[in-house]
Structures are given as C-alpha cells and as structure tokens.
Coordinates of C-alpha atoms and ligand atoms in Angstrom, one line a residue:
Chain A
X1155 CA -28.2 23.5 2.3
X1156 CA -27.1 26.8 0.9
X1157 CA -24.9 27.4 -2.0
X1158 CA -21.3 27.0 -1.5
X1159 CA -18.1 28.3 -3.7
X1160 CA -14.7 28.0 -4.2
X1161 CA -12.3 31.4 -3.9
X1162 CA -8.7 30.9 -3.6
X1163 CA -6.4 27.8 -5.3
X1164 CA -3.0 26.8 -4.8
X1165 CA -0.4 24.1 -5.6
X1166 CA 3.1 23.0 -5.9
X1167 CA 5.4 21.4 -8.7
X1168 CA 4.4 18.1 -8.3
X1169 CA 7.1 15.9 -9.0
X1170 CA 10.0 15.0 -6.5
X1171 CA 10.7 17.1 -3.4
X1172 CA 13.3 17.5 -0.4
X1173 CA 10.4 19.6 1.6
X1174 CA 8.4 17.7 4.2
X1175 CA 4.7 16.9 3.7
X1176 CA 3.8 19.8 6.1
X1177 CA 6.2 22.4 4.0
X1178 CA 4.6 21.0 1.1
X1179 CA 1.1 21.6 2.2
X1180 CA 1.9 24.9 3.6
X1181 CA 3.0 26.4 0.1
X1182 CA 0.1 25.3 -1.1
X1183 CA -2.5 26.3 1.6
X1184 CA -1.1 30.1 1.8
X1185 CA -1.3 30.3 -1.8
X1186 CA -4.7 29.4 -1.8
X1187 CA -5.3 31.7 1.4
X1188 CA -3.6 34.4 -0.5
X1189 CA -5.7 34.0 -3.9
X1190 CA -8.8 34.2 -1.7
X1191 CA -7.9 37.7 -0.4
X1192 CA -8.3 36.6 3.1
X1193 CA -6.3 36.4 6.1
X1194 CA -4.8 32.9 7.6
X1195 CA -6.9 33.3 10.8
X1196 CA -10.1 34.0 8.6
X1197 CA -9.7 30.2 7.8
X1198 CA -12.6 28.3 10.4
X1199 CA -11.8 24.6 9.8
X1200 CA -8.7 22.4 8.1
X1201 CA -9.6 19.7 6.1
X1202 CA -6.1 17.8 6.1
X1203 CA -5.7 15.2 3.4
X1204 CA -2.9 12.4 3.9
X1205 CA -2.5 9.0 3.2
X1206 CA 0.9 7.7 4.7
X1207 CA 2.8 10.6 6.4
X1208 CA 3.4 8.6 9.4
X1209 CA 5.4 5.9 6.8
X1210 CA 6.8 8.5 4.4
X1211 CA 8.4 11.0 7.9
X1212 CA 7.1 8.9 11.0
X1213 CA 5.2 11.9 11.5
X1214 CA 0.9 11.5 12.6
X1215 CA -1.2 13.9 13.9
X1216 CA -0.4 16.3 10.9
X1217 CA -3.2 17.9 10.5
X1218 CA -3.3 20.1 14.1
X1219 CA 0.2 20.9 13.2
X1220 CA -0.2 21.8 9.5
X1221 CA -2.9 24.4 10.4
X1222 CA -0.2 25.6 12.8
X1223 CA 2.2 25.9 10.6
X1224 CA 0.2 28.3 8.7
X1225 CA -0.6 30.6 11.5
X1226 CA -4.1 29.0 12.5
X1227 CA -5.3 29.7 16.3
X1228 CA -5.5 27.0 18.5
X1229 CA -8.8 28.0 18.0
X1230 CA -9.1 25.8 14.7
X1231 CA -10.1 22.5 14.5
X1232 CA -7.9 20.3 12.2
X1233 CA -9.1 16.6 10.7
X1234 CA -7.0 14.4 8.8
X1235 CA -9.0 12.2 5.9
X1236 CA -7.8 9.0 4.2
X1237 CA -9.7 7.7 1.5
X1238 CA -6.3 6.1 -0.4
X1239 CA -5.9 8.0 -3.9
X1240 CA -9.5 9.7 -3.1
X1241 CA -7.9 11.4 0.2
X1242 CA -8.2 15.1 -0.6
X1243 CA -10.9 14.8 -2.6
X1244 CA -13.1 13.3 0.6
X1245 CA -11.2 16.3 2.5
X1246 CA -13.1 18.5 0.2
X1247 CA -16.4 16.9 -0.1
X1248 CA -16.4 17.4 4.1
X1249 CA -15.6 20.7 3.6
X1250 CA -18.3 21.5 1.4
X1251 CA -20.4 20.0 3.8
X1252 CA -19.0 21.8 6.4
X1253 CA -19.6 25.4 4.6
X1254 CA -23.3 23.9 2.9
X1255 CA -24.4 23.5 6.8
X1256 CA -23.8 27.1 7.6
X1257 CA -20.9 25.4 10.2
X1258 CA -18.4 27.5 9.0
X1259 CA -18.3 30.4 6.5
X1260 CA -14.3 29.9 5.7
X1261 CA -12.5 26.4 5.2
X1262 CA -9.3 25.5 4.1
X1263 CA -9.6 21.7 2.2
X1264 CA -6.2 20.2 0.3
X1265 CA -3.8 17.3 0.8
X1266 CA -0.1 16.8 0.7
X1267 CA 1.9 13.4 -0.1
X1268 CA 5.9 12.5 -0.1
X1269 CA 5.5 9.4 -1.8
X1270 CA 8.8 9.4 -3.2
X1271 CA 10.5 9.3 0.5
X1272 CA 9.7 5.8 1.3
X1273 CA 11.4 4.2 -1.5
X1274 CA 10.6 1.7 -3.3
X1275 CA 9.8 -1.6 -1.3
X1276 CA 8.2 0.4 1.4
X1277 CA 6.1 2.6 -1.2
X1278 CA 5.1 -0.7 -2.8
X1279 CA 4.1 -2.5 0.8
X1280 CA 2.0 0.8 1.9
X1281 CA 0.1 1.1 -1.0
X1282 CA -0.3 -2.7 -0.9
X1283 CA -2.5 -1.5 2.1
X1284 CA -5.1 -0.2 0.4
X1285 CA -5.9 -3.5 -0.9
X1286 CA -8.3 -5.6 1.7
X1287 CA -5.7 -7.5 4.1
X1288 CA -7.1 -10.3 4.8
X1289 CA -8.4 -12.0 2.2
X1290 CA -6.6 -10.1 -1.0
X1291 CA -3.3 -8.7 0.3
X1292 CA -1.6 -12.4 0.7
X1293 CA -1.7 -13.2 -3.1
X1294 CA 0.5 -10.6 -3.9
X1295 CA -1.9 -9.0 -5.9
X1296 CA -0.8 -5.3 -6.3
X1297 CA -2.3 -1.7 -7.5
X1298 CA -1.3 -2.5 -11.6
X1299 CA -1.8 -6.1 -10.7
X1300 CA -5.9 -5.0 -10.4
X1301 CA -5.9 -2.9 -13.1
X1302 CA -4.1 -5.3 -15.0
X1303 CA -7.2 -8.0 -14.4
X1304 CA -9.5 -5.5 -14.9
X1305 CA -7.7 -4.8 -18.4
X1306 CA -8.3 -8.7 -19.5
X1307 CA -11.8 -8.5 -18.2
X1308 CA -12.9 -5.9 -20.0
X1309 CA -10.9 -7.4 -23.8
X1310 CA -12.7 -10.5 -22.6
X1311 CA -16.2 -9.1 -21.7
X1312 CA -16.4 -6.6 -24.9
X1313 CA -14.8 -8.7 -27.2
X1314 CA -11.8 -6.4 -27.8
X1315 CA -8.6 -8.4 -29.4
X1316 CA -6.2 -7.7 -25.9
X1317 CA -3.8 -6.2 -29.0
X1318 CA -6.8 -3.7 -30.2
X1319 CA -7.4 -2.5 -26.5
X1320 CA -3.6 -2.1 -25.6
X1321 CA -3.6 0.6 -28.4
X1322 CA -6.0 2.3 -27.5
X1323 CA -5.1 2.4 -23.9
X1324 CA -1.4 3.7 -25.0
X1325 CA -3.4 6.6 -27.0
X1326 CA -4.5 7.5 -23.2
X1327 CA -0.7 7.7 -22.0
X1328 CA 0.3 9.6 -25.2
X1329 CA -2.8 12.1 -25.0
X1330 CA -2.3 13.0 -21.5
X1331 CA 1.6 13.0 -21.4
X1332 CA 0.7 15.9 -24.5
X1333 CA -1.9 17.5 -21.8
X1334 CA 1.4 17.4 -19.3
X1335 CA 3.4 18.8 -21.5
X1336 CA 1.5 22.9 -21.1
X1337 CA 1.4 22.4 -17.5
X1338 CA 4.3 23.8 -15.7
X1339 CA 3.4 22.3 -12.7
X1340 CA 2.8 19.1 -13.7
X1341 CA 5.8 16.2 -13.0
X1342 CA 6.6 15.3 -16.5
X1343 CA 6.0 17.8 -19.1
X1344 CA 7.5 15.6 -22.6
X1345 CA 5.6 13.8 -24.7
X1346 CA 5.8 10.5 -25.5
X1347 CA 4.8 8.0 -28.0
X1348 CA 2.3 5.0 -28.6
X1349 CA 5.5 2.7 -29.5
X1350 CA 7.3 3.9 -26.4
X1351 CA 4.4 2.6 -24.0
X1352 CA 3.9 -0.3 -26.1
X1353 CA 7.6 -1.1 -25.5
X1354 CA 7.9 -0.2 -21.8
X1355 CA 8.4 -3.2 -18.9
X1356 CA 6.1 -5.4 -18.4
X1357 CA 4.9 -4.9 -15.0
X1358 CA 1.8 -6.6 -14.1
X1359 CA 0.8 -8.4 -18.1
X1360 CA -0.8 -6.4 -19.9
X1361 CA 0.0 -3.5 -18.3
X1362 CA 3.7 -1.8 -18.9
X1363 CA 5.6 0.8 -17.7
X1364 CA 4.0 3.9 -19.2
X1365 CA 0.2 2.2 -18.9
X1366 CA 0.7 3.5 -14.8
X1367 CA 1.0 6.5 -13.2
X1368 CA 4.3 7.1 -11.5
X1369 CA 5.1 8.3 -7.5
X1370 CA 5.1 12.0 -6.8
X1371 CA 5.4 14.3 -4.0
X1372 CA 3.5 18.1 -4.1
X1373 CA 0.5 19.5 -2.3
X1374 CA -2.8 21.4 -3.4
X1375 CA -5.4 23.1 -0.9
X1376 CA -8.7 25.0 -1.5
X1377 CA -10.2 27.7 -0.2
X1378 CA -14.5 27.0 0.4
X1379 CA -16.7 29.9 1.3
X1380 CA -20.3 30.5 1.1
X1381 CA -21.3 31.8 -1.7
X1382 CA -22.4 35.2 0.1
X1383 CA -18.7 35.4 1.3
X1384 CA -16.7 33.8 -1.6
X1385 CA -18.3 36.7 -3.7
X1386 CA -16.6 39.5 -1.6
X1387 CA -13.2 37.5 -1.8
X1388 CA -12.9 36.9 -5.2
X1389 CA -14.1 37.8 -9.1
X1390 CA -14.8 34.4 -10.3
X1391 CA -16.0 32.5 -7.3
X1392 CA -16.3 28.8 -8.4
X1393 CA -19.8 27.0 -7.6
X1394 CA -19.8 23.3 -6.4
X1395 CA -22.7 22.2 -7.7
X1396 CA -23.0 18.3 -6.2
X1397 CA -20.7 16.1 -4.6
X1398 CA -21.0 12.4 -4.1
X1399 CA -19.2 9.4 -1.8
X1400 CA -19.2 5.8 -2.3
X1401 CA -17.7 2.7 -0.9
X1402 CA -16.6 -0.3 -2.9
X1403 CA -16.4 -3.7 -0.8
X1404 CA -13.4 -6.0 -1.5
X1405 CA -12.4 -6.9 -5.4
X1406 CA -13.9 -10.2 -4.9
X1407 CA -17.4 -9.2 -4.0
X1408 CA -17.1 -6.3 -6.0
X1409 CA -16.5 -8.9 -9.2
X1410 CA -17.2 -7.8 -12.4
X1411 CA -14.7 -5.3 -12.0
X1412 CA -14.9 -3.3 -14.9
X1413 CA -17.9 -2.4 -13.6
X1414 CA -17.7 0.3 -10.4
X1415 CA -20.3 0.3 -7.9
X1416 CA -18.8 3.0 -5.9
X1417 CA -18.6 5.2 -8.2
X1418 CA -21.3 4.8 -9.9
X1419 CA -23.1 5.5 -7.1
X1420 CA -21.4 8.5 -6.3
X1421 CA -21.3 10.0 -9.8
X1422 CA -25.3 9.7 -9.3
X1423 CA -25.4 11.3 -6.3
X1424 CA -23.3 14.4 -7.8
X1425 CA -25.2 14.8 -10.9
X1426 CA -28.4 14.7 -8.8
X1427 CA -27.4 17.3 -6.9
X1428 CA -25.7 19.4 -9.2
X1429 CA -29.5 18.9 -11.5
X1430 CA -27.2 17.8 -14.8
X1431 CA -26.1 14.8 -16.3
X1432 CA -22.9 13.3 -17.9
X1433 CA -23.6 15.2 -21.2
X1434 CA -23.9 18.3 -19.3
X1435 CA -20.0 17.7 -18.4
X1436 CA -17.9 20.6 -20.6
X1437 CA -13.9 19.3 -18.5
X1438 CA -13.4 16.5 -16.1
X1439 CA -9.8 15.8 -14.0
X1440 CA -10.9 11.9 -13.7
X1441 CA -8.7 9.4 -12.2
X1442 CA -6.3 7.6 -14.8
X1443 CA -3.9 6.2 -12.5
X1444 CA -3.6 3.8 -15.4
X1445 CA -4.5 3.8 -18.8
X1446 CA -7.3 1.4 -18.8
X1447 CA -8.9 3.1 -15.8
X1448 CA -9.7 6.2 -17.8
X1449 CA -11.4 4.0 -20.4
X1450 CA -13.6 2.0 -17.7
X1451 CA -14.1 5.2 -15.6
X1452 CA -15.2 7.1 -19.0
X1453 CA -18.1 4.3 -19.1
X1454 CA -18.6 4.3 -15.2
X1455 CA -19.6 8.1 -14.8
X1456 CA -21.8 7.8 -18.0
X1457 CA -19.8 9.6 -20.5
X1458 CA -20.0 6.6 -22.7
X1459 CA -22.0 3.6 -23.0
X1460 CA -20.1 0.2 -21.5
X1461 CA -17.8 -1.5 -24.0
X1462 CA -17.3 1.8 -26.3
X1463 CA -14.8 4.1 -24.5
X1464 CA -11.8 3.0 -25.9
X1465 CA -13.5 3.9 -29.5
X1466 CA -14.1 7.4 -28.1
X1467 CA -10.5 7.2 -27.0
X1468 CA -9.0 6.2 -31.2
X1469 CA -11.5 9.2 -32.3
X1470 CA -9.6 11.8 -29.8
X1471 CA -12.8 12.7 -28.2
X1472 CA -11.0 13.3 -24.9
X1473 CA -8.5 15.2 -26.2
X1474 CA -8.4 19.2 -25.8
X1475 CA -10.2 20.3 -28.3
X1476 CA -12.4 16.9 -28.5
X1477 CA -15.9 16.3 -27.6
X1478 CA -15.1 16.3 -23.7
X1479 CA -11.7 16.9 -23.0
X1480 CA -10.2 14.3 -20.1
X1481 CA -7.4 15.7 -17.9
X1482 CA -6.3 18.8 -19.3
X1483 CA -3.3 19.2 -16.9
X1484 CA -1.9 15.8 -17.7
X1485 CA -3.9 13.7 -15.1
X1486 CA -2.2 11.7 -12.7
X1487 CA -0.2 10.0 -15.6
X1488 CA 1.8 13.0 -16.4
X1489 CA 0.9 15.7 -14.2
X1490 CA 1.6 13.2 -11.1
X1491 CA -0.2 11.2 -8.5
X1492 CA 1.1 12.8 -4.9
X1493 CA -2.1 10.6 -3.5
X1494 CA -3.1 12.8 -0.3
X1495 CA -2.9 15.8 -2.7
X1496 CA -4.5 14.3 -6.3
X1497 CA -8.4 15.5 -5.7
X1498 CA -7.1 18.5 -4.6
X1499 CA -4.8 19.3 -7.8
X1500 CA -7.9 17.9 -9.9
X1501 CA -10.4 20.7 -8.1
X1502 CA -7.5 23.4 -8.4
X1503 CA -7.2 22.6 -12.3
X1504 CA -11.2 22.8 -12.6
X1505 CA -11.4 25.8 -11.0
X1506 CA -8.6 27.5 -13.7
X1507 CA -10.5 25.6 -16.3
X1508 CA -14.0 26.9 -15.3
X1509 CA -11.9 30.7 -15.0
X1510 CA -10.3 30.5 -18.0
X1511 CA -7.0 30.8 -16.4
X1512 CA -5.4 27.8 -17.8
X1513 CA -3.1 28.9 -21.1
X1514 CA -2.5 26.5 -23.8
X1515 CA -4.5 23.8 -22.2
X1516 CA -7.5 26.1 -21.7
X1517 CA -10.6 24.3 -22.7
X1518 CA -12.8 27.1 -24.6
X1519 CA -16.2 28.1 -22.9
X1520 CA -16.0 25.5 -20.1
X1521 CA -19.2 26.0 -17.3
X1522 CA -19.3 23.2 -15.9
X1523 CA -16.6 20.5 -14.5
X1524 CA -16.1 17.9 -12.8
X1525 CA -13.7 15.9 -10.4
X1526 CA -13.6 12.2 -10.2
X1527 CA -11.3 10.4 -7.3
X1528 CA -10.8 6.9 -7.0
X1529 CA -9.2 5.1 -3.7
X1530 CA -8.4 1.8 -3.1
X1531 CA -9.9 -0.9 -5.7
X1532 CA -12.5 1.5 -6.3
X1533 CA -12.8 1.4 -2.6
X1534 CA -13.4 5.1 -1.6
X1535 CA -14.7 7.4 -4.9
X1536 CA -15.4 10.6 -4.5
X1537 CA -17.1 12.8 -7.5
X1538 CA -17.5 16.4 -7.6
X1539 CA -19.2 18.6 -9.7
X1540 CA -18.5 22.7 -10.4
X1541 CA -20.2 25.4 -12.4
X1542 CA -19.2 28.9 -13.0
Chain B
X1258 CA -31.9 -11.6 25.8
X1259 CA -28.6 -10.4 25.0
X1260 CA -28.7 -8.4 21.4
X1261 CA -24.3 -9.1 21.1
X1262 CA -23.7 -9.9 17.7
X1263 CA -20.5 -12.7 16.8
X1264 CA -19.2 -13.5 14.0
X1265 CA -19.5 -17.1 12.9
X1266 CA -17.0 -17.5 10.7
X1267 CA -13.9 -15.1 11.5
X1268 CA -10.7 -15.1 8.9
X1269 CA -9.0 -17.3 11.1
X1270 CA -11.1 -19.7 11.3
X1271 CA -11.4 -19.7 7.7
X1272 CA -7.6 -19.7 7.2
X1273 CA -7.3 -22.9 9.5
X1274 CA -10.0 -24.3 7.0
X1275 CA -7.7 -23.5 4.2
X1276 CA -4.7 -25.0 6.0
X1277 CA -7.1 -28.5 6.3
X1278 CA -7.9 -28.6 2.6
X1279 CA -11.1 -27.3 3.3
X1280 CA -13.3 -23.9 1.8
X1281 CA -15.3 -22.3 4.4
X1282 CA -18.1 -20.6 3.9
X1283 CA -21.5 -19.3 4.9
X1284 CA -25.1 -20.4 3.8
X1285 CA -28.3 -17.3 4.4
X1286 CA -31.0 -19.2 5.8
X1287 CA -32.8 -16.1 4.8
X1288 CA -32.0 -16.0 0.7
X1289 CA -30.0 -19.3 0.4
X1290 CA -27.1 -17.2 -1.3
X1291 CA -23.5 -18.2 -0.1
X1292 CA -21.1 -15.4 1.4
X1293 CA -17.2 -16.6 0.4
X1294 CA -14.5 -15.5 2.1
X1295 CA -16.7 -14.4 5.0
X1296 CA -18.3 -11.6 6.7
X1297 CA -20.3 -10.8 9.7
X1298 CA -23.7 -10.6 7.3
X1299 CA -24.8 -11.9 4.6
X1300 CA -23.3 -10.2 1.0
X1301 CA -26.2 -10.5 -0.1
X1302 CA -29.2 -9.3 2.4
X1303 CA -27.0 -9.0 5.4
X1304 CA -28.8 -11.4 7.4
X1305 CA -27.4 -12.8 10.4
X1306 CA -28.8 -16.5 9.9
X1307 CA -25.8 -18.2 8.7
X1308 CA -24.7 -21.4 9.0
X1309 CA -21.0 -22.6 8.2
X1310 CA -21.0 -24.9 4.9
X1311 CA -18.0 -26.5 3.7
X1312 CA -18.0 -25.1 -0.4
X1313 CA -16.9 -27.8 -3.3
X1314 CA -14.0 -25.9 -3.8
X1315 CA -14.8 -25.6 -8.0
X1316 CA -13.8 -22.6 -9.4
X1317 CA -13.9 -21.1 -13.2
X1318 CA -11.0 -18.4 -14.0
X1319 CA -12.7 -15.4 -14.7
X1320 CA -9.4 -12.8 -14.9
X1321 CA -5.9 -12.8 -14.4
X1322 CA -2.4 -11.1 -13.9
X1323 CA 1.3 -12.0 -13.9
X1324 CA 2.6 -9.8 -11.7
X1325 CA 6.4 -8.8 -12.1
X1326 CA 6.8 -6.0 -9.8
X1327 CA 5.6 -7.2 -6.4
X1328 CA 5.1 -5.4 -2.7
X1329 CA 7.7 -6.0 -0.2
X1330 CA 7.7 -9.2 0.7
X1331 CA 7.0 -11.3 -2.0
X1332 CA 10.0 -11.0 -3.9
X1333 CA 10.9 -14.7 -4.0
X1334 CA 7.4 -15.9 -5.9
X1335 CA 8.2 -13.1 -8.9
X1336 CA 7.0 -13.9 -11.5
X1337 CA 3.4 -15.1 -10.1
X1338 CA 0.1 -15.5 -11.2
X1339 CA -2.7 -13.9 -9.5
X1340 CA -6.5 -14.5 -11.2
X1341 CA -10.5 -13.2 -9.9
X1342 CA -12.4 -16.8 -9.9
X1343 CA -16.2 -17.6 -9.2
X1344 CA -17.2 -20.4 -7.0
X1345 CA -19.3 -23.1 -8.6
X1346 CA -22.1 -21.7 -5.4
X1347 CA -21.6 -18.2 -6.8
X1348 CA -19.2 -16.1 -5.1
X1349 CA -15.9 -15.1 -6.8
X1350 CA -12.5 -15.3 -4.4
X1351 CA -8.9 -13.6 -5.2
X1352 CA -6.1 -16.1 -5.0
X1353 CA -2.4 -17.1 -6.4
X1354 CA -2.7 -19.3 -9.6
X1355 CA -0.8 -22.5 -8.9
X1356 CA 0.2 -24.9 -11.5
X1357 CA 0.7 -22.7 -14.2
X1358 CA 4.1 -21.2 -16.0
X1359 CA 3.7 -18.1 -15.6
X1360 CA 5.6 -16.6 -18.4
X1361 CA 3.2 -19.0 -20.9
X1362 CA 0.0 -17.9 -19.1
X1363 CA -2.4 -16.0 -21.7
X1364 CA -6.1 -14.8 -21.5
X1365 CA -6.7 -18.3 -22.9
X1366 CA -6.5 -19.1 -19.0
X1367 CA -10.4 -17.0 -18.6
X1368 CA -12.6 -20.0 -18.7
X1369 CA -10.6 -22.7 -17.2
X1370 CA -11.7 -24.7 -14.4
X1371 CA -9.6 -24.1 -11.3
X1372 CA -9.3 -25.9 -7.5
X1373 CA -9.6 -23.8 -4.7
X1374 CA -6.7 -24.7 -2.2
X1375 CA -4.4 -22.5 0.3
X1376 CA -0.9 -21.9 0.6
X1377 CA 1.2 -20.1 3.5
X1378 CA 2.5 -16.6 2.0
X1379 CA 5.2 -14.8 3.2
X1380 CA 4.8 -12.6 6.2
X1381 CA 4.5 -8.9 5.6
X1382 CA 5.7 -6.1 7.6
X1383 CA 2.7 -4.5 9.9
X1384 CA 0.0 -7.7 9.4
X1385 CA 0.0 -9.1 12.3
X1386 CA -1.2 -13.3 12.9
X1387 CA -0.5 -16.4 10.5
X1388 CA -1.0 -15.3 6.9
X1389 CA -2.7 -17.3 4.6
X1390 CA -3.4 -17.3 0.8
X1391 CA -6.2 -18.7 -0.9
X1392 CA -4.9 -20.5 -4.2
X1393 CA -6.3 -21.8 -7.4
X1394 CA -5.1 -24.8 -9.1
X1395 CA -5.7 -25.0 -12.6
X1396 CA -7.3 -28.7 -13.8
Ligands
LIG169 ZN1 -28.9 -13.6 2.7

C-alpha cells in the first residue's frame, strides 16, 4: 500500500435547500476539484455517496450522472455507496483504497442528501429502513427510539440516576450547538441552553427534542491523491493515516447496546493502521446524532474508559479548548446531518482543522484527527484517521 | 451430494409461529447455544446443525422506550412501548411492550419478567408479505 493524501475540500451550507441532490453535490465536488488545483477530467474514479435519492427526487443511478454533471468523460467510472448515516464516509474509505492500490492516482469521494424533501412521514418511514425489517422494523421502534434504549441501558448498567445522565447529555447539545455557532456553514449557528433541551418534546423518553440531530440537506466531496501527486496539487496535503469498516448485526444480537461491536472493531483497525492510539487523537468529527451517542461513542473508540464519558463531558473535556475537543464544527447536532453527505463534511472539517484553516473554532496545534461514522444501529461504522 | 444450503427456519415460518402462540427458534448441535429470531447459521459459531425448538417464551426487560414520534404507519399505536428483552435460553429479541400504560412506564420496568407473544402491526409502505411483531407482555 503506498501513502495516500487529501488535496482539495469542498462543501455547501448545510441546512435546507431548493437545489437537487446532484446540484448539491456538484457545488461541492468542483470546489473541492478547484482547491486541488486540478482539472475536472484529472478526476480517475467518483465515489458517489447517497442514501435515499431515489425517495427524496425518484431519481437512481446518480452517481454516473453526478460525475457528468461535473464534466467527467464517459471514461470515468461512477459507484454509488450506502452505508445509512456512514454513506460518504464508506465512499471515502473505497477511495482511499482505490488510490492506496495504485488503481488510480486522482479520486473524487463525497456525498449529497435532500432529506428535507420527503417530508416528514416519508423521511421518518425511510430512515425506518435502516433498522433490520424483519424482525425490528414491526415494533415501531425508530432511530431516537434506539438511542433512547440505549440511554436507559447505559443509567441502568453504570449506575447513573437517569436525572444525572440527562444533564450531562444536554451539556453535549449545548457544547456543540456553541461549536455551531463559528461555523458559517453549519445549519444552526445559535446557542442554546441546558434548560432549553431539558424542556424540549419528549420524543422517544428520555430523549427530547434538542437530545437529536435534526434533517438537513447539503453536500461535501474530497479530493484523494497519492501522496507523490497530492504534493504537487497542494501546500498542505492531508495524510490518511488508517481507515477501518465494521458491520453491526441486528440490535437484538448486538444486545448490550451501549456497547458497539462495529465500531470497535473498526476504530481498531484504524489505529492499527494509522500506528497510534486513542490518546494519540489531537480533533475528532464523531457521530452525535444524539446526545447520548457521543457519550457511548466517546467510550467505544477508547477515549474514555466504559461508564465515565459523561464525567469527561460535566468537566468540558470535549470542548474547544478541552483535553480532546469533540466536533469542532457543531457535529451533526448543530452543524446538520444531510446523511449521504455527513462523513464527508466530518473529513472536510478535519482536513481545515489539521490546516489550521478553521477560525474561531480552530483547535491549536492539531496533527492528527480523526472521523467516526456510524450507519444504521451501529450497523455500518466507518473510522478514519488523518495526520498532517 | 448436493452442497445447496436452506434455511430451516425462514421469518415466515417464524411469524406463522408467532401467529400460533408459539416462539421459534433454533438449537446448534454443534455449541448447544440457541439462535432467536433466526438465521441461516448459528449466532454463535455459524454452524449449520440446527434443529427447530419451540423456546419457553420467558423473557426479562432489559431496556425500553416510549416512543411518541413514530414512522409512517404506526400512527394509531402512539404512544407505545418498545423494550430489548433476553430469553430465559439466552438470546435477547426487540418487541412492542403490551400491557403496560405507557405514559406511567419508568426504568423500574428493566428487570421485570415479560411473555413473549405476537401481534399483527400495521402494514408499511415498500415491505412486502404479512407483517408480524414480536410482543412482550409484562407479568
Ligand atoms: Zn453453534
């Protein structure tokens, strides 16, 4: 395997958009192009992430015409991933595979989502998908319903008065929601309070309005070169250092659900082949598509022994400025969860970190980041590691 | 000799258990561990020496929901109880809580014993077949 980089970034506002998930993706793909100093057609392979275009615009096949769109050749293959709310960032990891095997010198990598389109009832049936079908889906059990149960597992397993946790878990809302609020291209850039998510709608007990991440629409994309070319294309090429996959089987035979196997195991594979461990860490854009999932994911990918993330959390430890800083650019909570796009936007932030590009939300003397991506019921996880 | 591989236990089959009052499940000859709902191996050593065993249907609440915002579909049941159980033979099964109200439901539920029944959900948009629930009745 040789060494593989990143050049270019892009992305759009997340937030709510009238442009189609190809438009979308497009913005995003050229920028990227464009920050790598490269032409379109010097782009070898499209790594197209996507979850449910064909419900949000009846449209399939979007990946052959998105690297159309952009002014690919017919020449370029196009393949479109879905890994749920891990889609772009499994777009990526095959990317980096692509580029490691000396496939392809050049790849574009991103995702694009237009959740928002489907409405309600339709967005909530789709993403009831991502549950398993058969044995799952049928007792209404949705997304904040399994966070929800793994909320009361974990008070239950570690002993934590339900009360106690809840705090802790709004501190997570309010501490990315302030992360949000010096990213201009993140969907909701206010703060908010600890009261105001402890008095939100319930909407699966315990979990309330502001504990989940809302529905966006934007696009992020990646440029991935070898390192020998990614050097010639930019300044501050951006190393990926390891990457690892895993797959979760159904909730049931998953149970102990605090506990992730997937991504466990794919955290492991990352930080073996990146040769570092959690501690080594300086950023990570991890996947808190509700609150209590960035305390069980801060135990899951090592950062904390099991049982004492939420502490970590009441001590501001993954704050900016705190002993490792959790979602600078507001995370899904605040900066938005467009989930075709999210692992993208999560590599596109550690790239500015690991640049020092990022403003107000810089996090001083960051060298190494990482991404964390979590589909499904921890079903697909991706997690990806990056030096400078 | 033919090297085909069929399941034994397919969800149907398990659903029309349901249907009959009955928990379905498979027994490893090879580690004596019981795979619940099924799957073409086992969960455990994915062996393919399985036999189908009717389970006791016992079940102990291990986690819980009340869920208040549902997918399209299931609109009617709102508010409803959904809970993670384990089997008295080991393995732990997703399933509506019936029995319960579910706007007095707290984590005192973790703990208590449950029955292991089935109930007809509604039928959602692009799931093709009978659906079929698995439910758990508190005792
Ligand atoms: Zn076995």
């Amino acid at each position: 395997m040789r060494k593989v980089c990143v050049a270019g970034v892009g992305m759009t506002k997340f937030g709510v958009s009238e442009k189609s998930c190809i438009e979308l993706f497009a913005e995003a793909a050229l920028e990227a192009v464009n920050a790598s100093n490269i032409k379109v057609t010097d782009i070898q392979s499209v790594h197209f992430g996507n979850v449910f275009g064909d419900f949000e615009e009846g449209q399939a096949v979007m990946g052959s015409f998105a690297a159309r769109e952009i002014g690919c050749p017919p020449s370029t293959p196009a393949l479109r991933y879905e890994g749920a709310c891990a889609t772009a960032s499994v777009a990526i990891r095959d990317a980096f595979i692509a580029v490691a095997s000396g496939l392809y010198d050049v790849v574009l990598a991103g995702g694009t989502e237009r959740c928002m389109a489907m409405g309600t009832p339709l967005a909530t049936r789709t993403f009831a998908m991502c549950t398993e079908g058969k044995y799952e889906s049928y007792t209404g059990i949705t997304f904040p319903g399994v966070f929800a149960m793994m909320t009361h597992l974990y008070a239950k397993k570690y002993n934590i008065p339900l009360a106690k946790l809840k705090e802790r878990m709004a501190m997570v809302a309010v501490k990315n929601h302030y992360h949000g609020t010096m990213n201009p291209l993140a969907q909701f850039q206010k703060e908010i309070t600890a009261a105001s998510v402890l008095k939100g709608f319930m909407v699966c007990d315990p979990l309330q309005l502001l504990d989940c991440c809302p529905f966006t629409d934007g696009a992020a994309a990646i440029v991935i070169a070898s390192e020998e070319k990614a050097k010639k294309m930019v300044e501050k090429p951006v190393y990926i250092l390891g990457a690892g996959q895993g797959s979760g089987a159904p909730l049931f035979r998953q149970k102990d659900i605090t506990v992730h196997e997937a991504r466990i195991a794919a955290s492991k594979k990352a930080y073996e082949m990146a040769g570092v461990g959690p501690k080594d860490i300086d950023v990570a854009e991890v996947h808190d598509c509700f609150t209590i999932a960035e305390i069980a994911l801060m135990e899951n990918l090592g950062f904390y022994d099991f049982g004492t993330a939420s502490e970590a959390v009441e001590r501001g430890e993954s704050k900016i400025g705190g002993k490792l800083p959790l979602n600078p650019s507001g995370g899904l909570k605040a900066k938005g969860h467009p989930i075709g796009a999210t692992g993208a936007a999560q590599a596109y932030e550690i790239v500015k970190q690991l640049r020092g590009e990022c403003g107000a939300r810089q996090v001083e003397g960051a060298k190494i980041g990482m991404t964390d991506t979590l589909g499904g019921d921890a079903t697909t996880v991706v997690d990806i590691i990056y030096g400078i | 000799m033919s090297s085909s591989v069929t399941y034994k236990l397919t969800h149907k089959m398990f659903y029309e258990g349901l249907k009959e009052g009955k928990l379905l499940g498979l027994k490893c000859n090879s580690c004596n561990t019981y795979t619940c709902p099924p799957k073409i191996n086992c969960a455990q050593c994915n062996s393919l020496d399985m036999d189908i065993v009717e389970l006791n249907g016992k079940a102990e609440i291990k986690t819980f929901t009340v869920v208040r915002v549902c997918p399209e579909g299931f609109e009617g049941e709102l508010p409803y109880v959904v809970a993670l159980a384990e089997l008295e033979e080991g393995p732990w099964v997703c399933g509506r809580v019936v029995g319960v109200d579910p706007d007095k439901v707290t984590m005192d539920i973790i703990g208590k014993k449950a029955t292991v029944g089935g109930k007809i959900p509604p039928k959602l948009s692009y799931a093709p077949g009978e659906p079929m629930a698995i439910t758990l009745k508190i005792s």
